[in-house]
Each structure stands twice: as structure tokens, then as C-alpha cells.
Short mmCIF file of C-alpha atoms in Angstrom, two decimals:
data_model
loop_
_atom_site.label_atom_id
_atom_site.label_comp_id
_atom_site.label_asym_id
_atom_site.label_seq_id
_atom_site.Cartn_x
_atom_site.Cartn_y
_atom_site.Cartn_z
CA UNK A 1 -61.95 62.39 -18.15
CA UNK A 2 -63.51 64.41 -20.66
CA UNK A 3 -65.66 62.85 -23.73
CA UNK A 4 -62.54 64.31 -25.77
CA UNK A 5 -59.88 62.61 -23.89
CA UNK A 6 -61.84 59.55 -23.95
CA UNK A 7 -62.35 60.03 -27.54
CA UNK A 8 -58.88 60.42 -28.10
CA UNK A 9 -57.45 57.59 -25.99
CA UNK A 10 -60.37 55.10 -27.78
CA UNK A 11 -58.83 56.32 -31.32
CA UNK A 12 -55.34 56.07 -30.32
CA UNK A 13 -55.72 52.56 -29.00
CA UNK A 14 -58.01 51.65 -31.73
CA UNK A 15 -54.91 52.36 -34.54
CA UNK A 16 -52.70 50.60 -32.64
CA UNK A 17 -54.59 47.56 -32.27
CA UNK A 18 -56.15 47.78 -35.95
CA UNK A 19 -52.44 48.25 -37.54
CA UNK A 20 -51.27 44.66 -36.03
CA UNK A 21 -54.06 43.75 -38.58
CA UNK A 22 -53.88 45.69 -41.50
CA UNK A 23 -51.87 49.11 -41.24
CA UNK A 24 -52.51 50.56 -44.83
CA UNK A 25 -56.59 50.16 -44.00
CA UNK A 26 -56.06 51.87 -40.49
CA UNK A 27 -54.42 54.61 -42.43
CA UNK A 28 -57.06 54.59 -44.91
CA UNK A 29 -60.01 54.52 -42.52
CA UNK A 30 -58.51 57.38 -40.44
CA UNK A 31 -57.51 59.48 -43.22
CA UNK A 32 -60.88 58.91 -44.95
CA UNK A 33 -62.67 59.79 -41.29
CA UNK A 34 -60.41 63.12 -41.06
CA UNK A 35 -61.15 63.99 -44.74
CA UNK A 36 -65.00 63.44 -44.17
CA UNK A 37 -65.00 65.46 -40.94
CA UNK A 38 -66.10 62.37 -39.00
CA UNK A 39 -62.90 62.56 -36.84
CA UNK A 40 -60.64 65.77 -35.66
CA UNK A 41 -57.10 64.15 -35.36
CA UNK A 42 -54.61 66.09 -33.84
CA UNK A 43 -52.25 68.12 -36.08
CA UNK A 44 -49.46 65.25 -36.78
CA UNK A 45 -52.02 62.71 -37.62
CA UNK A 46 -53.78 65.27 -40.33
CA UNK A 47 -51.56 64.52 -43.08
CA UNK A 48 -53.33 61.10 -43.09
CA UNK A 49 -56.07 63.10 -45.17
CA UNK A 50 -53.69 64.15 -48.05
CA UNK A 51 -54.82 62.70 -51.28
CA UNK A 52 -51.06 61.57 -51.61
CA UNK A 53 -51.21 60.04 -48.37
CA UNK A 54 -54.51 58.12 -49.15
CA UNK A 55 -53.45 57.17 -52.71
CA UNK A 56 -50.39 55.52 -51.21
CA UNK A 57 -51.93 53.68 -48.62
CA UNK A 58 -55.10 52.52 -51.02
CA UNK A 59 -52.47 51.20 -53.57
CA UNK A 60 -50.35 49.43 -50.58
CA UNK A 61 -53.90 48.15 -49.17
CA UNK A 62 -54.93 46.70 -52.61
CA UNK A 63 -51.33 44.69 -52.94
CA UNK A 64 -52.05 43.39 -49.20
CA UNK A 65 -55.21 42.54 -50.08
CA UNK A 66 -54.43 40.26 -53.05
CA UNK A 67 -51.17 39.00 -50.96
CA UNK A 68 -53.64 37.85 -47.83
CA UNK A 69 -55.81 36.02 -49.78
CA UNK A 70 -53.42 33.43 -51.34
CA UNK A 71 -52.53 30.13 -48.76
CA UNK A 72 -48.74 30.81 -47.73
CA UNK A 73 -48.14 33.73 -49.66
CA UNK A 74 -50.29 35.51 -46.59
CA UNK A 75 -47.80 34.02 -43.95
CA UNK A 76 -44.98 35.13 -45.95
CA UNK A 77 -46.52 38.72 -46.23
CA UNK A 78 -47.23 38.63 -42.59
CA UNK A 79 -43.86 38.03 -41.74
CA UNK A 80 -42.68 40.93 -44.22
CA UNK A 81 -45.46 42.99 -42.53
CA UNK A 82 -43.75 42.74 -39.32
CA UNK A 83 -41.58 45.57 -39.59
CA UNK A 84 -44.87 47.73 -40.84
CA UNK A 85 -47.51 46.81 -38.54
CA UNK A 86 -45.89 47.13 -35.30
CA UNK A 87 -44.13 50.30 -35.75
CA UNK A 88 -47.07 51.81 -37.56
CA UNK A 89 -49.28 50.84 -34.58
CA UNK A 90 -46.79 52.85 -32.28
CA UNK A 91 -46.78 55.97 -34.51
CA UNK A 92 -50.66 56.28 -35.20
CA UNK A 93 -51.40 55.79 -31.44
CA UNK A 94 -48.66 58.35 -30.38
CA UNK A 95 -49.75 60.55 -32.81
CA UNK A 96 -53.68 60.22 -32.00
CA UNK A 97 -53.08 61.12 -28.63
CA UNK A 98 -50.60 63.73 -29.34
CA UNK A 99 -53.20 66.57 -28.57
CA UNK A 100 -53.34 65.51 -24.92
CA UNK A 101 -49.89 65.71 -23.47
CA UNK A 102 -46.48 64.48 -24.22
CA UNK A 103 -46.88 61.78 -21.61
CA UNK A 104 -50.03 60.40 -22.62
CA UNK A 105 -48.85 60.04 -26.15
CA UNK A 106 -45.79 58.45 -25.19
CA UNK A 107 -47.92 55.89 -23.14
CA UNK A 108 -50.30 55.66 -25.88
CA UNK A 109 -47.50 55.00 -28.48
CA UNK A 110 -46.05 52.11 -26.02
CA UNK A 111 -49.77 50.53 -25.81
CA UNK A 112 -50.28 51.05 -29.47
CA UNK A 113 -47.24 49.20 -30.30
CA UNK A 114 -47.74 46.70 -28.03
CA UNK A 115 -51.10 45.90 -29.24
CA UNK A 116 -50.43 45.83 -32.95
CA UNK A 117 -47.68 43.33 -31.90
CA UNK A 118 -50.56 41.24 -30.27
CA UNK A 119 -53.14 41.40 -32.97
CA UNK A 120 -50.19 40.84 -35.66
CA UNK A 121 -49.17 37.54 -33.60
CA UNK A 122 -52.93 36.47 -33.42
CA UNK A 123 -53.43 37.16 -37.30
CA UNK A 124 -50.14 35.36 -38.23
CA UNK A 125 -50.75 32.62 -35.72
CA UNK A 126 -54.44 32.03 -36.86
CA UNK A 127 -53.06 32.11 -40.50
CA UNK A 128 -50.52 29.52 -40.22
CA UNK A 129 -53.44 27.19 -38.80
CA UNK A 130 -55.70 27.88 -41.67
CA UNK A 131 -52.77 27.06 -44.04
CA UNK A 132 -53.21 23.36 -42.77
CA UNK A 133 -56.23 23.06 -44.89
CA UNK A 134 -55.79 22.88 -48.75
CA UNK A 135 -58.76 24.89 -50.14
CA UNK A 136 -58.12 28.81 -50.07
CA UNK A 137 -61.60 29.98 -49.36
CA UNK A 138 -60.87 29.82 -45.63
CA UNK A 139 -57.61 32.15 -46.33
CA UNK A 140 -60.28 34.73 -48.18
CA UNK A 141 -62.87 34.54 -45.39
CA UNK A 142 -60.57 35.13 -42.73
CA UNK A 143 -58.86 38.23 -44.61
CA UNK A 144 -62.26 39.83 -45.31
CA UNK A 145 -63.09 39.20 -41.61
CA UNK A 146 -59.98 41.12 -40.37
CA UNK A 147 -60.52 43.85 -43.03
CA UNK A 148 -64.13 44.23 -41.81
CA UNK A 149 -62.91 44.12 -38.30
CA UNK A 150 -60.67 46.96 -39.16
CA UNK A 151 -62.96 49.32 -40.54
CA UNK A 152 -65.72 48.48 -38.17
CA UNK A 153 -63.30 48.52 -35.08
CA UNK A 154 -61.80 51.76 -35.66
CA UNK A 155 -65.60 53.12 -36.85
CA UNK A 156 -66.82 51.98 -33.27
CA UNK A 157 -63.73 53.64 -31.68
CA UNK A 158 -64.49 57.01 -33.38
CA UNK A 159 -68.59 56.67 -32.62
CA UNK A 160 -68.92 55.06 -29.49
CA UNK A 161 -65.41 55.35 -27.59
CA UNK A 162 -66.36 53.69 -24.22
CA UNK A 163 -68.17 50.46 -25.99
CA UNK A 164 -64.93 49.93 -28.01
CA UNK A 165 -62.75 50.42 -25.05
CA UNK A 166 -64.50 47.46 -23.46
CA UNK A 167 -64.37 45.33 -26.05
CA UNK A 168 -60.74 45.91 -26.61
CA UNK A 169 -60.22 44.85 -22.95
CA UNK A 170 -62.14 41.88 -23.64
CA UNK A 171 -59.86 41.29 -26.70
CA UNK A 172 -56.44 41.74 -24.70
CA UNK A 173 -57.80 39.53 -21.82
CA UNK A 174 -58.84 36.61 -24.67
CA UNK A 175 -55.07 37.46 -26.07
CA UNK A 176 -53.24 37.03 -23.06
CA UNK A 177 -54.88 33.63 -22.79
CA UNK A 178 -54.19 32.35 -26.39
CA UNK A 179 -50.93 34.05 -26.50
CA UNK A 180 -48.85 30.88 -26.22
CA UNK A 181 -50.83 29.13 -28.38
CA UNK A 182 -50.51 31.59 -31.01
CA UNK A 183 -47.07 32.29 -30.75
CA UNK A 184 -46.22 28.48 -31.32
CA UNK A 185 -48.42 28.78 -34.56
CA UNK A 186 -47.10 31.99 -35.93
CA UNK A 187 -43.43 30.39 -35.70
CA UNK A 188 -44.81 27.22 -37.91
CA UNK A 189 -43.81 28.81 -41.60
CA UNK A 190 -40.07 29.84 -39.81
CA UNK A 191 -39.74 26.25 -38.89
CA UNK A 192 -40.94 24.96 -42.36
CA UNK A 193 -38.71 27.51 -44.40
CA UNK A 194 -35.47 25.97 -42.43
CA UNK A 195 -36.43 22.48 -42.02
CA UNK A 196 -37.04 22.62 -37.96
CA UNK A 197 -39.64 20.46 -36.80
CA UNK A 198 -41.62 21.74 -33.59
CA UNK A 199 -40.72 19.90 -30.03
CA UNK A 200 -43.59 17.66 -29.26
#
């Protein structure tokens, strides 16, 4: 496998993984990297470097940034973001691998959407646990850590694809182990809204 192919796969999977945490930040990082010449995105994703796309992504990132810092508002926001993060993970991964082959792009899209779903569930479940604490500082710290992870993770995928893919494999293994607990935690806000209590 060539270095270019490996780099494209790392960016594709990184985009899917990052979208599950913050799709707007993923668009901003990829668009800014393309604009600065740090990465050469396939033709279909070069639109991310457009000032209009970056501007809208920055505005949505700012709104999400604020909502993500407020206890319980962040859980409602996470529920709504389900309809953004997972499709974004698929589309960004598909587009990032589009320069390889249609088959690889399709597989990358499926993996990107799956990674986005996994990180989204992890985020939503951990936030439901954090919201049991009355103070807001843990929410703020968690949100800032997630934003930093998106920026740092995508930067690592661009600069050191092999290292990123190794860390991503470790993350996936951990996520598979934690998934049942995370799903239960992610459903806590829905149970509260419907008045249903989890079975003991």
C-alpha cells in the first residue's frame, strides 16, 4: 500500500471518527488544512476550503460550542446532532477516499458512518453520566477535551497516518468493550423525558 493511499484512508477514517464528536469542527479542520496546503483533499471535498463553507461551519461550531457547555442542554443537543454527525461521518469519509476507487470510497463511507455512530454514542453516554453532577465545570472540561481531540486527531491523521490508525484501532477495541454501558447511558435522557425508569 502506497503512502498516498494510507494517508487518504487515515484522513477518511479520521473524518468519520471526528464527526461523531463534532461534525462542524471536522469540516473546519479539513477545510482549513486544504486551504493552507497541509492536505490535498480529493476533488469532491475541496469545497470544504470555500470561505462560505468555512464560514457556515464556524457559525454552527460556535452555536454547538455554547450548547455543549450547558448541563442537560448538551444532551438535547447530542440527540439532535444524531441526524448530523452520522451522515456527516459517512459523507466526509466517502469523499476523502474518493480519489482511490469507487469501491474503496464506498467501504470508507460505511466505516466512517459506523465510526461516527460509535463516537457519537460514546459522547452521548458519557455526557449523560457527567450530567448527574450538579456543577457545570465537568461539562465544560469534557466539551473542550472533545473539541481538542477532534483537532488533534485529524491533525495526527494528516501528519502521521500510521500512528493515527494504530490509535484508532485501540479506540475501536475499547469502544466495543464499553458499548453496552454507553448505550444504556445514552438512553438516560430519553427515559427521563418519557418518564420511564431503567430496569434494575
